[in-house]
Amino acid sequence: MSSANVRILLTGVTGQVGGDLLPLLQGLGTVISPEEFELDLCDPEATRQFIRDSKADWIINPAAYTAVDKAESEPRLAYAINADAPRTLGEAAAELRIPVIHFSTDYVFDGSGTRPWVESDSTRPLGVYGASKLAGEHALAETGAAHLIFRTSWVFGTRGKNFLLTILRLAQEKEELRIVDDQYGAPTWSRDLARMVVHVARRLQERSALSGDSFAETVRAVQGVYHAVNGGETTWFGFASEFLRLAAVARPDLKLARLVPIASCDYPTPAKRPANSRLNCNRLQEVFGFALPTWQESTAAVISEVLESKSL
Ligand SMILES: NC(=O)c1ccc[n+]([C@@H]2O[C@H](COP(=O)([O-])OP(=O)(O)OC[C@H]3O[C@@H](n4cnc5c(N)ncnc54)[C@H](OP(=O)(O)O)[C@@H]3O)[C@@H](O)[C@H]2O)c1
């Protein structure tokens, strides 16, 4: 099949990662990109039928329930979207012999230690969101569909709900902001994740063309979990300090709040977060020859786009 004939079913297009994937995937084939009102992933029968009707060759599923704190009081909904839906997608994909590209999270780990987690490390989620995403990883794998699962962390970008956009807004409204400084991880730009998926898909297409194996079988040969985050590490306080510094340099007229570093215990939330969210991305580099840029490079790119596009 030539790449121009590939049909890609993409979920979650109103979200951060789905929204950045949509324009990039259009270079790979025909993208079918339903919004939630056209395809409710909580409805398994409608989802199966939609997939059959779509005649998709691949499924890419960035749709998720991502409200980490709210998940503690809405576990049924979190599990329906994060665990049951990947199972439904996987079952339909297995039946049609097409692969599924799915996303998961650093919150599958308990945050102990300081070493970056590798894919084979033991998981122990601290809250409902992480537990539901882990259940989704297992559910998809159990269906037998060829699959890739990209675990990422601290997603930010120019659209949707994210830490950078929230703090940038609050920093203009308040004198002082208290930000947690004892959780370590890598802020990851949704567009870098989208570029990574396109790179991986192209690599797999090339391998499939060379070997004569189907695309799904080519995916199956390397299937499983991959960690995919921007390079380097910081804390939420370090991240906020950097993007507010960049904003102040670009726009000296903006009056921005002073930041105060605090401990997680001074900012109680319904869901506990891992202290160590560092993810080791060596497997992604070794298998697909791809490394995401550093979080500082991507933060600079996002701040410059946000300041250009918004009248702050
Ligand atoms: N955000 C993070 O910091 C973060 C960190 C680690 C991993 N991840 C993972 O990365 C992936 C992408 O996250 P993201 O930040 O792009 O998520 P997001 O911005 O919250 O977007 C989620 C998308 O899922 C859709 N959705 C939710 N419920 C649905 C349903 N029942 N049927 C169909 N669509 C539904 C939403 O549609 P509506 O807009 O209509 O609700 C939205 O388009 C997810 O797997 C997430 O778990 C995210």
Coordinates of C-alpha atoms and ligand atoms in Angstrom, one line a residue:
M1 CA 0.0 0.0 0.0
S2 CA 1.4 3.4 -0.9
S3 CA 1.5 5.9 1.9
A4 CA -0.9 8.2 0.0
N5 CA -3.6 5.4 0.4
V6 CA -3.1 5.0 4.1
R7 CA -6.2 5.8 6.2
I8 CA -5.5 6.9 9.7
L9 CA -8.2 7.0 12.4
L10 CA -7.1 9.7 14.9
T11 CA -9.0 10.3 18.2
G12 CA -8.8 13.2 20.6
V13 CA -8.3 15.9 18.0
T14 CA -9.6 18.7 20.3
G15 CA -6.8 17.7 22.8
Q16 CA -3.2 18.8 23.0
V17 CA -1.5 15.8 21.3
G18 CA -4.4 15.0 18.9
G19 CA -4.5 18.6 17.9
D20 CA -0.8 18.7 17.0
L21 CA -0.9 15.3 15.3
L22 CA -3.8 16.2 13.0
P23 CA -1.9 18.5 10.6
L24 CA 1.3 16.4 10.7
L25 CA -0.4 13.2 9.9
Q26 CA -2.1 14.7 6.8
G27 CA 1.4 14.3 5.1
L28 CA 1.2 10.6 5.7
G29 CA -2.3 9.7 4.3
T30 CA -6.0 10.4 4.8
V31 CA -6.9 11.3 8.4
I32 CA -10.3 10.4 9.8
S33 CA -10.5 12.6 12.9
P34 CA -13.9 12.4 14.7
E35 CA -14.6 14.7 17.6
E36 CA -16.1 13.3 20.8
F37 CA -19.7 14.1 19.7
E38 CA -19.1 12.0 16.6
L39 CA -17.3 9.1 18.3
D40 CA -17.8 8.6 22.1
L41 CA -15.1 6.2 23.1
C42 CA -17.2 5.2 26.1
D43 CA -19.7 3.6 23.8
P44 CA -18.0 0.3 22.8
E45 CA -20.5 -0.8 20.2
A46 CA -20.6 2.6 18.4
T47 CA -16.7 2.6 18.6
R48 CA -16.4 -0.8 16.9
Q49 CA -18.9 0.1 14.2
F50 CA -17.1 3.5 13.6
I51 CA -13.8 1.7 13.2
R52 CA -15.2 -0.8 10.7
D53 CA -16.9 1.9 8.7
S54 CA -13.8 4.1 8.7
K55 CA -11.8 1.5 6.8
A56 CA -8.8 2.7 8.8
D57 CA -5.4 1.1 8.3
W58 CA -4.0 2.5 11.6
I59 CA -5.6 3.8 14.8
I60 CA -3.8 6.6 16.7
N61 CA -5.4 7.2 20.1
P62 CA -4.4 10.3 22.1
A63 CA -7.9 10.6 23.5
A64 CA -7.9 10.2 27.3
Y65 CA -9.4 11.3 30.6
T66 CA -6.6 13.5 31.8
A67 CA -8.1 15.4 34.8
V68 CA -5.8 13.8 37.4
D69 CA -7.5 15.2 40.6
K70 CA -11.0 14.8 39.3
A71 CA -10.4 11.2 38.5
E72 CA -10.2 10.5 42.3
S73 CA -14.0 11.2 42.5
E74 CA -14.9 9.9 39.0
P75 CA -13.1 6.6 38.8
R76 CA -15.8 4.9 36.6
L77 CA -15.5 7.6 33.9
A78 CA -11.7 7.6 34.1
Y79 CA -11.6 3.8 33.7
A80 CA -14.2 3.9 30.9
I81 CA -12.0 6.3 28.7
N82 CA -8.5 5.2 29.8
A83 CA -8.9 1.5 30.2
D84 CA -12.1 0.2 28.5
A85 CA -11.7 2.3 25.4
P86 CA -8.2 1.1 24.6
R87 CA -9.5 -2.4 25.0
T88 CA -12.3 -1.8 22.5
L89 CA -9.9 -0.1 20.0
G90 CA -7.5 -3.0 20.4
E91 CA -10.2 -5.7 19.9
A92 CA -11.5 -4.0 16.8
A93 CA -7.9 -3.5 15.5
A94 CA -7.0 -7.2 16.2
E95 CA -10.1 -8.3 14.2
L96 CA -9.1 -6.0 11.3
R97 CA -5.4 -6.8 11.6
I98 CA -4.5 -3.1 11.9
P99 CA -2.1 -1.6 14.5
V100 CA -2.9 0.8 17.4
I101 CA -0.6 3.7 18.5
H102 CA -1.6 4.7 22.1
F103 CA -0.3 7.0 24.8
S104 CA 0.3 6.6 28.5
T105 CA 1.9 8.4 31.4
D106 CA 4.7 8.7 34.0
Y107 CA 1.9 8.4 36.6
V108 CA 2.0 4.6 36.3
F109 CA 5.1 4.8 38.6
D110 CA 5.1 5.5 42.3
G111 CA 7.9 8.2 42.0
S112 CA 10.4 6.5 44.3
G113 CA 14.1 6.9 43.9
T114 CA 15.9 9.3 41.6
R115 CA 16.8 7.1 38.6
P116 CA 14.9 7.7 35.3
W117 CA 12.4 4.9 34.9
V118 CA 12.9 2.3 32.1
E119 CA 9.9 0.6 30.4
S120 CA 10.4 -2.7 32.2
D121 CA 10.4 -1.1 35.7
S122 CA 7.6 -2.2 38.1
T123 CA 4.6 0.0 38.1
R124 CA 2.7 1.2 41.1
P125 CA 0.3 4.1 40.4
L126 CA -0.4 6.5 43.3
G127 CA -3.9 7.5 42.1
V128 CA -6.9 6.7 39.9
Y129 CA -5.7 8.4 36.8
G130 CA -2.4 6.5 36.8
A131 CA -4.1 3.2 37.7
S132 CA -6.7 3.7 34.9
K133 CA -3.9 4.5 32.3
L134 CA -2.0 1.4 33.4
A135 CA -5.1 -0.7 33.1
G136 CA -5.4 0.7 29.5
E137 CA -1.8 -0.3 28.7
H138 CA -2.6 -3.9 29.8
A139 CA -6.0 -4.0 28.2
L140 CA -4.6 -3.0 24.8
A141 CA -1.8 -5.4 25.0
E142 CA -4.1 -8.3 25.9
T143 CA -6.3 -7.8 22.8
G144 CA -3.4 -9.1 20.6
A145 CA -3.5 -6.1 18.3
A146 CA -0.1 -4.9 17.1
H147 CA 0.6 -1.8 19.2
L148 CA 2.9 0.9 20.3
I149 CA 2.3 2.7 23.7
F150 CA 4.2 5.9 24.3
R151 CA 4.4 7.0 27.9
T152 CA 5.0 10.7 28.3
S153 CA 4.9 13.3 31.0
W154 CA 3.9 16.9 31.8
V155 CA 2.4 17.7 28.4
F156 CA 2.3 21.3 27.4
G157 CA 1.7 23.3 24.2
T158 CA 0.0 26.3 22.7
R159 CA -3.6 25.0 23.1
G160 CA -5.9 23.4 25.6
K161 CA -5.5 23.1 29.4
N162 CA -1.9 22.9 30.5
F163 CA 0.5 24.2 33.3
L164 CA 2.3 26.7 31.1
L165 CA -0.8 28.4 29.8
T166 CA -2.4 28.4 33.3
I167 CA 0.6 29.8 35.1
L168 CA 1.3 32.4 32.4
R169 CA -2.3 33.7 32.9
L170 CA -2.1 33.6 36.7
A171 CA 1.2 35.3 36.7
Q172 CA -0.4 38.4 35.1
E173 CA -3.2 38.4 37.7
K174 CA -1.3 37.8 40.9
E175 CA 1.6 39.2 42.9
E176 CA 3.0 35.9 44.0
L177 CA 2.6 32.2 43.0
R178 CA 3.6 29.2 45.1
I179 CA 4.9 26.4 42.9
V180 CA 5.9 22.8 43.8
D181 CA 9.6 22.3 43.7
D182 CA 10.1 18.7 44.8
Q183 CA 8.6 16.7 41.9
Y184 CA 11.1 16.0 39.1
G185 CA 10.3 15.2 35.4
A186 CA 10.4 16.6 31.9
P187 CA 7.8 19.0 30.5
T188 CA 7.0 17.6 27.0
W189 CA 5.7 19.6 24.1
S190 CA 2.7 18.0 22.4
R191 CA 4.1 19.0 19.0
D192 CA 7.4 17.1 19.7
L193 CA 5.3 14.0 20.5
A194 CA 3.4 14.5 17.2
R195 CA 6.7 14.8 15.3
M196 CA 8.0 11.7 17.0
V197 CA 4.9 9.7 16.0
V198 CA 5.3 10.8 12.4
H199 CA 9.0 9.8 12.4
V200 CA 8.2 6.4 13.9
A201 CA 5.4 5.8 11.3
R202 CA 7.7 6.7 8.5
R203 CA 10.4 4.4 9.8
L204 CA 7.9 1.5 10.1
Q205 CA 6.6 2.2 6.5
E206 CA 10.2 2.0 5.2
R207 CA 10.9 -1.2 7.1
S208 CA 7.6 -2.7 5.9
A209 CA 8.4 -1.8 2.2
L210 CA 11.9 -3.3 2.5
S211 CA 10.8 -6.5 4.2
G212 CA 7.6 -7.1 2.3
D213 CA 5.8 -7.6 5.7
S214 CA 2.5 -5.8 6.3
F215 CA 2.6 -2.6 8.3
A216 CA 0.9 -4.3 11.2
E217 CA 3.4 -7.1 11.3
T218 CA 6.2 -4.6 11.1
V219 CA 4.7 -2.8 14.2
R220 CA 4.3 -6.2 16.0
A221 CA 8.1 -6.9 15.6
V222 CA 8.8 -3.8 17.8
Q223 CA 5.6 -3.5 19.8
G224 CA 5.3 -2.6 23.4
V225 CA 5.9 0.4 25.7
Y226 CA 8.3 3.3 24.9
H227 CA 9.1 6.3 27.0
A228 CA 8.9 9.5 25.1
V229 CA 9.7 12.9 26.8
N230 CA 11.6 16.0 26.1
G231 CA 15.3 15.9 27.1
G232 CA 16.6 17.0 30.5
E233 CA 14.7 17.4 33.8
T234 CA 13.4 20.0 36.1
T235 CA 10.6 20.6 38.7
W236 CA 7.3 22.5 38.2
F237 CA 9.0 25.5 39.9
G238 CA 12.0 25.2 37.5
F239 CA 9.7 25.0 34.5
A240 CA 7.6 28.0 35.5
S241 CA 10.7 30.0 36.3
E242 CA 12.1 29.3 32.9
F243 CA 9.0 30.2 30.8
L244 CA 8.2 33.3 32.9
R245 CA 11.9 34.4 32.4
L246 CA 11.5 33.9 28.7
A247 CA 8.2 35.8 28.7
A248 CA 9.7 38.7 30.7
V249 CA 12.7 38.9 28.2
A250 CA 10.3 38.9 25.2
R251 CA 7.8 41.3 26.7
P252 CA 9.4 43.6 29.3
D253 CA 6.1 45.5 29.6
L254 CA 4.3 42.4 31.2
K255 CA 4.0 42.5 35.0
L256 CA 4.5 39.0 36.2
A257 CA 4.1 37.4 39.6
R258 CA 7.1 36.5 41.9
L259 CA 7.5 32.7 42.2
V260 CA 8.0 31.0 45.5
P261 CA 9.2 27.3 45.6
I262 CA 7.2 25.1 47.9
A263 CA 7.1 21.4 48.9
S264 CA 4.3 19.0 47.6
C265 CA 3.1 18.7 51.2
D266 CA 2.4 22.4 51.3
Y267 CA 0.1 22.0 48.2
P268 CA -2.3 19.2 49.0
T269 CA -4.2 17.8 46.0
P270 CA -6.8 15.0 45.8
A271 CA -4.4 12.8 43.8
K272 CA -0.8 12.3 45.0
R273 CA 1.8 12.9 42.3
P274 CA 5.1 11.0 41.9
A275 CA 8.2 12.8 43.2
N276 CA 10.3 11.1 40.5
S277 CA 8.7 11.3 37.0
R278 CA 12.0 11.0 35.1
L279 CA 11.6 8.7 32.1
N280 CA 14.5 7.1 30.3
C281 CA 14.0 7.3 26.5
N282 CA 16.9 5.1 25.3
R283 CA 14.6 2.5 23.9
L284 CA 12.9 5.0 21.6
Q285 CA 16.3 6.2 20.4
E286 CA 17.7 2.6 19.9
V287 CA 14.6 1.2 18.0
F288 CA 13.5 4.3 16.0
G289 CA 16.6 6.6 16.1
F290 CA 14.6 9.5 17.6
A291 CA 15.2 11.8 20.5
L292 CA 12.9 14.7 21.5
P293 CA 14.6 18.1 21.9
T294 CA 15.4 19.4 25.4
W295 CA 12.5 20.8 27.4
Q296 CA 14.2 24.2 27.4
E297 CA 14.3 24.4 23.6
S298 CA 10.7 23.4 23.3
T299 CA 9.6 25.8 26.1
A300 CA 11.3 28.7 24.2
A301 CA 9.4 27.7 21.0
V302 CA 6.1 27.5 22.8
I303 CA 6.5 30.8 24.7
S304 CA 7.4 32.6 21.5
E305 CA 4.3 31.2 19.7
V306 CA 2.0 32.0 22.6
L307 CA 3.3 35.5 22.9
E308 CA 3.0 36.1 19.1
S309 CA -0.6 34.7 18.9
K310 CA -2.1 36.1 22.1
S311 CA -2.7 39.7 22.9
L312 CA -1.3 39.6 26.5
Ligands
LIG1 N1 -1.7 16.1 29.7 C1 -0.6 15.6 30.3 O1 0.1 16.3 31.1 C2 -0.2 14.2 30.0 C3 0.9 13.6 30.8 C4 1.2 12.3 30.5 C5 0.6 11.5 29.6 N2 -0.5 12.1 28.9 C6 -1.2 11.3 28.0 O2 -1.0 11.8 26.7 C7 -2.2 11.6 25.9 C8 -2.6 12.9 25.3 O3 -3.0 13.8 26.3 P1 -3.5 15.3 26.0 O4 -2.8 16.2 27.0 O5 -3.4 15.6 24.6 O6 -5.0 15.1 26.5 P2 -6.1 16.3 26.4 O7 -5.6 17.5 25.9 O8 -6.8 16.2 27.8 O9 -7.2 15.7 25.3 C9 -7.9 14.6 25.5 C10 -8.8 14.3 24.3 O10 -9.6 13.2 24.6 C11 -10.9 13.4 24.2 N3 -11.9 12.6 24.9 C12 -12.1 12.6 26.2 N4 -13.1 11.7 26.5 C13 -13.5 11.2 25.3 C14 -14.5 10.3 24.9 N5 -15.3 9.7 25.8 N6 -14.7 10.0 23.6 C15 -13.9 10.6 22.6 N7 -12.9 11.5 22.9 C16 -12.7 11.8 24.3 C17 -11.1 14.9 24.5 O11 -12.2 15.4 23.8 P3 -13.0 16.7 24.4 O12 -12.2 17.9 24.2 O13 -14.3 16.7 23.6 O14 -13.3 16.3 25.8 C18 -9.8 15.5 24.0 O15 -9.8 15.7 22.6 C19 -3.2 10.9 26.8 O16 -3.1 9.5 26.6 C20 -2.7 11.3 28.2 O17 -3.1 10.3 29.2 C21 -0.9 13.4 29.1

